[in-house]
CSV table of C-alpha atoms and ligand atoms in Angstrom, one decimal:
chain,number,residue,atom,x,y,z
A,21,UNK,CA,93.3,123.1,91.2
A,22,UNK,CA,91.7,119.8,92.2
A,23,UNK,CA,91.8,118.1,95.6
A,24,UNK,CA,94.5,115.8,94.1
A,25,UNK,CA,96.9,118.6,93.2
A,26,UNK,CA,100.2,118.2,95.1
A,27,UNK,CA,99.1,114.8,96.5
A,28,UNK,CA,99.5,111.1,95.7
A,29,UNK,CA,96.4,109.0,95.3
A,30,UNK,CA,96.6,105.6,97.0
A,31,UNK,CA,94.0,102.8,97.3
A,32,UNK,CA,93.3,104.2,100.8
A,33,UNK,CA,93.0,107.8,99.7
A,34,UNK,CA,95.2,110.9,99.2
A,35,UNK,CA,98.6,111.2,100.9
A,36,UNK,CA,101.4,113.7,101.1
A,37,UNK,CA,104.2,112.9,98.6
A,38,UNK,CA,106.7,112.8,101.5
A,39,UNK,CA,104.8,109.8,103.0
A,40,UNK,CA,105.8,107.6,100.1
A,41,UNK,CA,109.3,106.7,101.1
A,42,UNK,CA,111.2,104.1,99.0
A,43,UNK,CA,108.9,103.2,96.1
A,44,UNK,CA,108.9,100.3,93.6
A,45,UNK,CA,107.3,101.9,90.6
A,46,UNK,CA,106.2,98.8,88.7
A,47,UNK,CA,104.9,95.7,90.6
A,48,UNK,CA,101.9,93.4,90.7
A,49,UNK,CA,100.4,92.1,93.9
A,50,UNK,CA,97.5,90.2,92.3
A,51,UNK,CA,96.9,89.5,88.6
A,52,UNK,CA,96.7,86.7,86.0
A,53,UNK,CA,99.0,86.4,83.0
A,54,UNK,CA,97.3,83.7,81.0
A,55,UNK,CA,97.2,86.0,78.0
A,56,UNK,CA,100.9,85.4,77.7
A,57,UNK,CA,101.0,81.7,78.0
A,58,UNK,CA,103.8,80.1,75.9
A,59,UNK,CA,103.2,76.4,75.0
A,60,UNK,CA,105.9,74.2,76.5
A,61,UNK,CA,108.7,72.8,74.3
A,62,UNK,CA,108.0,69.2,73.1
A,63,UNK,CA,108.8,66.8,75.9
A,64,UNK,CA,108.2,69.5,78.6
A,65,UNK,CA,104.4,69.0,78.9
A,66,UNK,CA,104.8,67.0,82.1
A,67,UNK,CA,106.9,69.7,83.8
A,68,UNK,CA,104.5,72.4,82.6
A,69,UNK,CA,101.6,70.6,84.3
A,70,UNK,CA,103.4,69.5,87.5
A,71,UNK,CA,102.9,71.2,90.8
A,72,UNK,CA,105.6,73.8,91.6
A,73,UNK,CA,108.3,71.9,93.4
A,74,UNK,CA,112.0,72.6,94.4
A,75,UNK,CA,113.3,70.0,91.9
A,76,UNK,CA,111.6,71.8,89.0
A,77,UNK,CA,112.6,75.3,90.1
A,78,UNK,CA,115.4,75.8,87.5
A,79,UNK,CA,113.1,74.7,84.7
A,80,UNK,CA,110.4,77.1,86.0
A,81,UNK,CA,112.8,80.0,86.2
A,82,UNK,CA,113.8,79.4,82.6
A,83,UNK,CA,110.3,78.7,81.3
A,84,UNK,CA,108.0,80.8,83.6
A,85,UNK,CA,105.4,81.5,80.9
A,86,UNK,CA,104.9,77.8,80.0
A,87,UNK,CA,103.5,76.7,83.4
A,88,UNK,CA,99.8,77.6,83.6
A,89,UNK,CA,99.7,77.7,87.4
A,90,UNK,CA,102.7,80.0,87.6
A,91,UNK,CA,100.7,82.6,85.7
A,92,UNK,CA,98.1,82.9,88.5
A,93,UNK,CA,99.6,85.4,91.0
A,94,UNK,CA,96.0,86.1,92.1
A,95,UNK,CA,96.1,82.8,94.1
A,96,UNK,CA,98.9,84.0,96.4
A,97,UNK,CA,97.3,86.8,98.4
A,98,UNK,CA,98.5,85.5,101.8
A,99,UNK,CA,102.1,85.0,100.5
A,100,UNK,CA,102.1,88.5,99.0
A,101,UNK,CA,100.9,89.9,102.3
A,102,UNK,CA,103.8,88.2,104.1
A,103,UNK,CA,106.2,89.6,101.4
A,104,UNK,CA,104.9,93.1,101.8
A,105,UNK,CA,105.5,92.9,105.6
A,106,UNK,CA,109.1,91.9,104.8
A,107,UNK,CA,109.3,94.8,102.3
A,108,UNK,CA,108.4,97.2,105.0
A,109,UNK,CA,110.9,95.7,107.4
A,110,UNK,CA,113.6,96.1,104.6
A,111,UNK,CA,112.8,99.9,104.4
A,112,UNK,CA,110.1,99.9,101.7
A,113,UNK,CA,107.3,102.4,101.8
A,114,UNK,CA,105.2,102.2,98.7
A,115,UNK,CA,104.4,100.1,95.6
A,116,UNK,CA,102.8,101.1,92.3
A,117,UNK,CA,100.6,98.2,91.4
A,118,UNK,CA,100.3,98.4,87.6
A,119,UNK,CA,97.6,95.8,87.0
A,120,UNK,CA,95.1,97.2,84.4
A,121,UNK,CA,91.9,96.0,82.7
A,122,UNK,CA,92.7,92.7,80.9
A,123,UNK,CA,94.9,91.0,83.5
A,124,UNK,CA,92.5,90.9,86.4
A,125,UNK,CA,92.9,94.0,88.5
A,126,UNK,CA,91.4,93.4,91.9
A,127,UNK,CA,91.1,96.7,93.8
A,128,UNK,CA,89.5,95.4,97.0
A,129,UNK,CA,92.4,93.0,97.4
A,130,UNK,CA,94.9,95.8,96.9
A,131,UNK,CA,93.1,97.9,99.5
A,132,UNK,CA,93.1,95.1,102.0
A,133,UNK,CA,96.8,94.4,101.5
A,134,UNK,CA,97.5,98.1,102.0
A,135,UNK,CA,95.5,98.1,105.2
A,136,UNK,CA,97.1,94.9,106.5
A,137,UNK,CA,100.7,95.8,105.8
A,138,UNK,CA,101.0,99.6,106.0
A,139,UNK,CA,102.5,99.7,102.5
A,140,UNK,CA,101.1,102.5,100.4
A,141,UNK,CA,99.6,101.0,97.2
A,142,UNK,CA,98.9,103.1,94.1
A,143,UNK,CA,96.6,101.3,91.6
A,144,UNK,CA,96.6,101.6,87.8
A,145,UNK,CA,93.8,102.8,85.5
A,146,UNK,CA,93.3,101.9,81.9
A,147,UNK,CA,93.9,98.9,79.6
A,148,UNK,CA,96.6,96.2,79.1
A,149,UNK,CA,97.7,94.9,75.6
A,150,UNK,CA,95.4,94.3,72.6
A,151,UNK,CA,95.0,90.6,73.1
A,152,UNK,CA,93.2,91.3,76.3
A,153,UNK,CA,90.9,94.0,74.9
A,154,UNK,CA,87.2,93.0,74.9
A,155,UNK,CA,85.0,93.5,71.8
A,156,UNK,CA,83.3,96.3,73.8
A,157,UNK,CA,86.7,98.0,74.4
A,158,UNK,CA,87.7,97.7,70.7
A,159,UNK,CA,84.5,99.5,69.6
A,160,UNK,CA,84.9,102.4,72.0
A,161,UNK,CA,85.8,105.9,70.7
A,162,UNK,CA,88.8,107.7,72.2
A,163,UNK,CA,86.3,110.0,74.0
A,164,UNK,CA,84.5,107.0,75.7
A,165,UNK,CA,87.9,105.5,76.6
A,166,UNK,CA,89.0,108.8,78.1
A,167,UNK,CA,85.8,109.1,80.2
A,168,UNK,CA,86.4,105.6,81.6
A,169,UNK,CA,90.0,106.2,82.5
A,170,UNK,CA,89.2,109.6,84.0
A,171,UNK,CA,86.4,108.0,86.1
A,172,UNK,CA,88.7,105.3,87.3
A,173,UNK,CA,90.9,108.0,88.8
A,174,UNK,CA,88.2,110.4,90.0
A,175,UNK,CA,85.5,108.0,91.2
A,176,UNK,CA,86.9,104.5,91.4
A,177,UNK,CA,87.2,101.4,89.1
A,178,UNK,CA,85.6,98.0,88.5
A,179,UNK,CA,82.3,99.0,90.3
A,180,UNK,CA,84.2,100.0,93.5
A,181,UNK,CA,84.9,103.5,94.9
A,182,UNK,CA,88.6,102.6,95.1
A,183,UNK,CA,90.5,105.2,93.0
A,184,UNK,CA,93.5,104.6,90.8
A,185,UNK,CA,96.5,106.9,91.2
A,186,UNK,CA,98.3,106.3,87.9
A,187,UNK,CA,97.2,105.6,84.4
A,188,UNK,CA,98.8,102.3,83.4
A,189,UNK,CA,100.5,100.1,82.7
A,190,UNK,CA,99.0,100.9,79.4
A,191,UNK,CA,99.7,97.9,77.2
A,192,UNK,CA,101.1,98.1,73.7
A,193,UNK,CA,102.3,95.4,71.3
A,194,UNK,CA,104.6,95.7,68.3
A,195,UNK,CA,103.4,96.8,65.9
A,196,UNK,CA,101.0,99.0,67.9
A,197,UNK,CA,97.5,98.0,67.1
A,198,UNK,CA,94.6,100.4,66.2
A,199,UNK,CA,92.8,99.6,69.5
A,200,UNK,CA,96.0,100.3,71.4
A,201,UNK,CA,96.5,103.6,69.6
A,202,UNK,CA,93.0,104.7,70.7
A,203,UNK,CA,93.9,103.8,74.3
A,204,UNK,CA,97.1,105.7,74.1
A,205,UNK,CA,95.3,108.8,72.8
A,206,UNK,CA,92.7,108.4,75.6
A,207,UNK,CA,95.5,108.1,78.1
A,208,UNK,CA,97.0,111.4,76.9
A,209,UNK,CA,93.6,113.2,77.0
A,210,UNK,CA,92.9,111.8,80.5
A,211,UNK,CA,96.3,112.9,81.7
A,212,UNK,CA,95.7,116.4,80.3
A,213,UNK,CA,92.5,116.6,82.3
A,214,UNK,CA,93.9,115.1,85.5
A,215,UNK,CA,97.6,116.1,85.6
A,216,UNK,CA,98.4,112.6,86.7
A,217,UNK,CA,101.2,110.1,86.2
A,218,UNK,CA,101.2,107.7,83.3
A,219,UNK,CA,103.1,104.4,82.8
A,220,UNK,CA,103.6,102.5,79.6
A,221,UNK,CA,104.3,98.8,78.7
A,222,UNK,CA,106.0,99.0,75.3
A,223,UNK,CA,106.0,96.3,72.6
A,224,UNK,CA,109.0,94.1,72.4
A,225,UNK,CA,110.9,96.0,69.8
A,226,UNK,CA,113.6,98.7,70.0
A,227,UNK,CA,111.5,101.1,68.1
A,228,UNK,CA,108.4,100.6,70.3
A,229,UNK,CA,109.1,103.1,73.1
A,230,UNK,CA,109.8,106.0,70.8
A,231,UNK,CA,106.7,105.3,68.7
A,232,UNK,CA,104.5,105.3,71.9
A,233,UNK,CA,106.0,108.6,73.0
A,234,UNK,CA,105.3,110.1,69.6
A,235,UNK,CA,101.6,109.0,69.8
A,236,UNK,CA,101.2,110.4,73.3
A,237,UNK,CA,103.0,113.7,72.3
A,238,UNK,CA,100.7,114.2,69.3
A,239,UNK,CA,97.7,113.7,71.6
A,240,UNK,CA,98.9,116.3,74.1
A,241,UNK,CA,100.4,113.9,76.7
A,242,UNK,CA,102.9,115.2,79.3
A,243,UNK,CA,106.0,113.1,78.5
A,244,UNK,CA,107.8,114.5,81.6
A,245,UNK,CA,105.2,112.7,83.7
A,246,UNK,CA,105.3,109.4,81.8
A,247,UNK,CA,107.3,106.3,82.6
A,248,UNK,CA,108.6,104.0,79.9
A,249,UNK,CA,108.7,100.5,81.5
A,250,UNK,CA,110.7,97.4,80.6
A,251,UNK,CA,113.7,99.1,79.1
A,252,UNK,CA,115.7,96.0,80.2
A,253,UNK,CA,114.3,93.9,77.4
A,254,UNK,CA,113.5,96.6,74.9
A,255,UNK,CA,116.5,98.9,74.2
A,256,UNK,CA,120.0,97.4,74.7
A,257,UNK,CA,122.1,99.5,72.4
A,258,UNK,CA,123.6,102.4,74.5
A,259,UNK,CA,123.4,105.0,71.6
A,260,UNK,CA,119.7,104.1,71.0
A,261,UNK,CA,119.1,104.3,74.7
A,262,UNK,CA,120.5,107.9,74.8
A,263,UNK,CA,118.4,108.8,71.8
A,264,UNK,CA,115.3,107.6,73.5
A,265,UNK,CA,116.3,109.2,76.8
A,266,UNK,CA,116.3,112.6,75.0
A,267,UNK,CA,112.5,112.3,74.5
A,268,UNK,CA,112.1,113.1,78.1
A,269,UNK,CA,110.1,110.3,79.8
A,270,UNK,CA,111.2,108.4,82.9
A,271,UNK,CA,113.4,105.5,82.1
A,272,UNK,CA,112.4,102.4,84.0
A,273,UNK,CA,114.5,99.2,84.6
A,274,UNK,CA,111.8,97.0,86.2
A,275,UNK,CA,112.7,93.4,85.6
A,276,UNK,CA,115.3,93.2,88.5
A,277,UNK,CA,115.5,89.6,89.6
A,278,UNK,CA,114.7,88.1,86.2
A,279,UNK,CA,117.6,86.2,84.8
A,280,UNK,CA,116.4,84.3,81.8
A,281,UNK,CA,118.4,82.7,79.1
A,282,UNK,CA,115.8,82.6,76.3
A,283,UNK,CA,113.2,85.3,76.4
A,284,UNK,CA,110.3,83.5,74.8
A,285,UNK,CA,108.4,86.6,73.6
A,286,UNK,CA,111.4,87.7,71.5
A,287,UNK,CA,114.2,85.2,71.0
A,288,UNK,CA,116.5,87.9,69.6
A,289,UNK,CA,116.6,89.6,73.1
A,290,UNK,CA,119.4,88.7,75.4
A,291,UNK,CA,117.7,89.4,78.8
A,292,UNK,CA,120.3,91.3,80.9
A,293,UNK,CA,121.4,90.0,84.2
A,294,UNK,CA,121.0,92.1,87.3
A,295,UNK,CA,124.7,93.1,87.1
A,296,UNK,CA,124.1,94.3,83.5
A,297,UNK,CA,121.0,96.3,84.7
A,298,UNK,CA,123.2,98.0,87.3
A,299,UNK,CA,125.8,98.8,84.6
A,300,UNK,CA,123.0,100.4,82.6
A,301,UNK,CA,122.0,102.5,85.6
A,302,UNK,CA,125.6,103.6,86.1
A,303,UNK,CA,125.7,104.6,82.4
A,304,UNK,CA,122.5,106.6,82.6
A,305,UNK,CA,123.7,108.3,85.8
A,306,UNK,CA,127.0,109.3,84.2
A,307,UNK,CA,125.1,110.6,81.2
A,308,UNK,CA,123.2,113.0,83.5
A,309,UNK,CA,119.8,111.1,83.7
A,310,UNK,CA,119.8,110.4,87.5
A,311,UNK,CA,116.5,112.5,87.8
A,312,UNK,CA,114.8,110.2,85.2
A,313,UNK,CA,115.6,106.7,86.4
A,314,UNK,CA,113.1,104.4,88.2
A,315,UNK,CA,113.5,100.7,89.2
A,316,UNK,CA,111.3,97.8,90.2
A,317,UNK,CA,110.9,94.0,89.9
A,318,UNK,CA,107.6,93.8,88.0
A,319,UNK,CA,106.7,90.6,89.9
A,320,UNK,CA,103.9,89.0,87.8
A,321,UNK,CA,104.2,85.3,88.3
A,322,UNK,CA,104.3,83.0,91.3
A,323,UNK,CA,107.9,81.7,90.9
A,324,UNK,CA,109.3,85.1,91.7
A,325,UNK,CA,107.8,85.1,95.2
A,326,UNK,CA,110.1,84.0,98.1
A,327,UNK,CA,107.5,81.3,98.8
A,328,UNK,CA,108.6,79.6,95.6
A,329,UNK,CA,112.3,80.3,95.9
A,330,UNK,CA,112.1,83.6,94.1
A,331,UNK,CA,113.7,87.0,95.0
A,332,UNK,CA,110.5,88.7,96.3
A,333,UNK,CA,109.7,92.4,96.5
A,334,UNK,CA,112.7,93.3,98.8
A,335,UNK,CA,115.4,92.1,96.3
A,336,UNK,CA,116.2,95.6,95.1
A,337,UNK,CA,116.4,97.0,98.7
A,338,UNK,CA,118.4,94.1,100.0
A,339,UNK,CA,120.7,93.2,97.1
A,340,UNK,CA,120.6,95.7,94.3
A,341,UNK,CA,121.2,98.9,96.3
A,342,UNK,CA,124.5,97.6,97.8
A,343,UNK,CA,125.5,96.6,94.3
A,344,UNK,CA,124.6,100.1,92.9
A,345,UNK,CA,126.7,101.7,95.7
A,346,UNK,CA,129.6,99.3,95.0
A,347,UNK,CA,129.6,100.4,91.4
A,348,UNK,CA,129.9,104.1,92.1
A,349,UNK,CA,126.3,105.3,92.3
A,350,UNK,CA,126.2,107.5,95.4
A,351,UNK,CA,123.7,107.2,98.3
A,352,UNK,CA,122.2,110.5,97.2
A,353,UNK,CA,121.6,109.1,93.7
A,354,UNK,CA,120.2,105.9,95.1
A,355,UNK,CA,117.7,108.0,97.1
A,356,UNK,CA,116.8,110.0,94.0
A,357,UNK,CA,116.0,106.7,92.1
A,358,UNK,CA,114.0,105.1,95.0
A,359,UNK,CA,112.4,108.1,96.7
A,360,UNK,CA,112.7,111.5,94.9
A,361,UNK,CA,112.0,110.4,91.3
A,362,UNK,CA,108.9,108.2,92.2
A,363,UNK,CA,107.6,111.1,94.4
A,364,UNK,CA,107.8,113.7,91.6
A,365,UNK,CA,106.3,111.3,89.1
A,366,UNK,CA,103.4,110.2,91.4
A,367,UNK,CA,102.4,113.7,92.6
A,368,UNK,CA,99.3,115.1,90.7
A,369,UNK,CA,99.9,118.5,89.1
B,27,LIG,C1,103.0,92.1,83.5
B,27,LIG,C2,103.9,92.5,82.4
B,27,LIG,O1,103.5,93.0,81.4
B,27,LIG,N1,105.2,92.2,82.5
B,27,LIG,C3,106.1,92.4,81.4
B,27,LIG,C4,106.7,91.2,81.0
B,27,LIG,S1,107.7,91.4,79.7
B,27,LIG,O2,108.2,90.1,79.4
B,27,LIG,O3,108.8,92.3,80.0
B,27,LIG,O4,107.0,91.9,78.5
């Protein structure tokens, strides 16, 4: 038994699981996303370089990754602080901040935001997708990667004493690269040592989530304490979703608020609307998975902040919960999805 057993580890220290309250299990408060820049379509170069303005908002919402400045969420700390205060007023208690090495994790900023707003913030250990791995990371053995991840949880990360409370989001591409496979094995080994929660960013292919789970399983990972993120844009066929659900991970719909006609990272994907996301939740609840569902917005660009006309961190609490209730999900089931499931996932064994 470690001092973490039965507790949740936030950037301000250990707390009792019951202190979490309503929890968004996949958000970013400060990060950069330049690794995913998409060149603008011919003729759109001017829009892509223009300052963010009301008259360009629709273009920005449809082309969020083609506007360099939009990818710099780390420039919006004051706006994020205001949003977190609104999140608390709307009934929010906690946020899992999944920024890992490669997309500019900033633990001192997370700690300050937690202090200034009273929102519990749980930070992420480990590495984002292969394109962000440094040469040094690529050369590391699984043992070395395991030691680093364990240390980020036990002692603190990025030269600070601020400790991470989850491993992830661990980034994977499709196909999964050799460097990413090493990080996945290290994640499973670190989870075995720590009894901690894990969260995965799968590659953009229907087969990706299952393949990640198999790699984690083979390395001894605890799948019942692992979240598969971004199912919105990854598994759309209901039968395939049920097949994946049987593998036993948490099932996360975390792109609430994103309504995008052409998903530039995989043009075969029809990004669901929020109404369709709720339909998927209803389906999973009816199939008996209410104990495995988690939801969030995964805010990772400026345009999704209310400052820029976006939906902000309170969208689920203010707009999606009433929609869930109107579609037959009970209040008890909503509370499971927003309070009980995050609590069980985030509590160290
Ligand atoms: C920060 C992050 O990885 N967000 C996911 C974006 S994606 O389009 O769903 O891959």
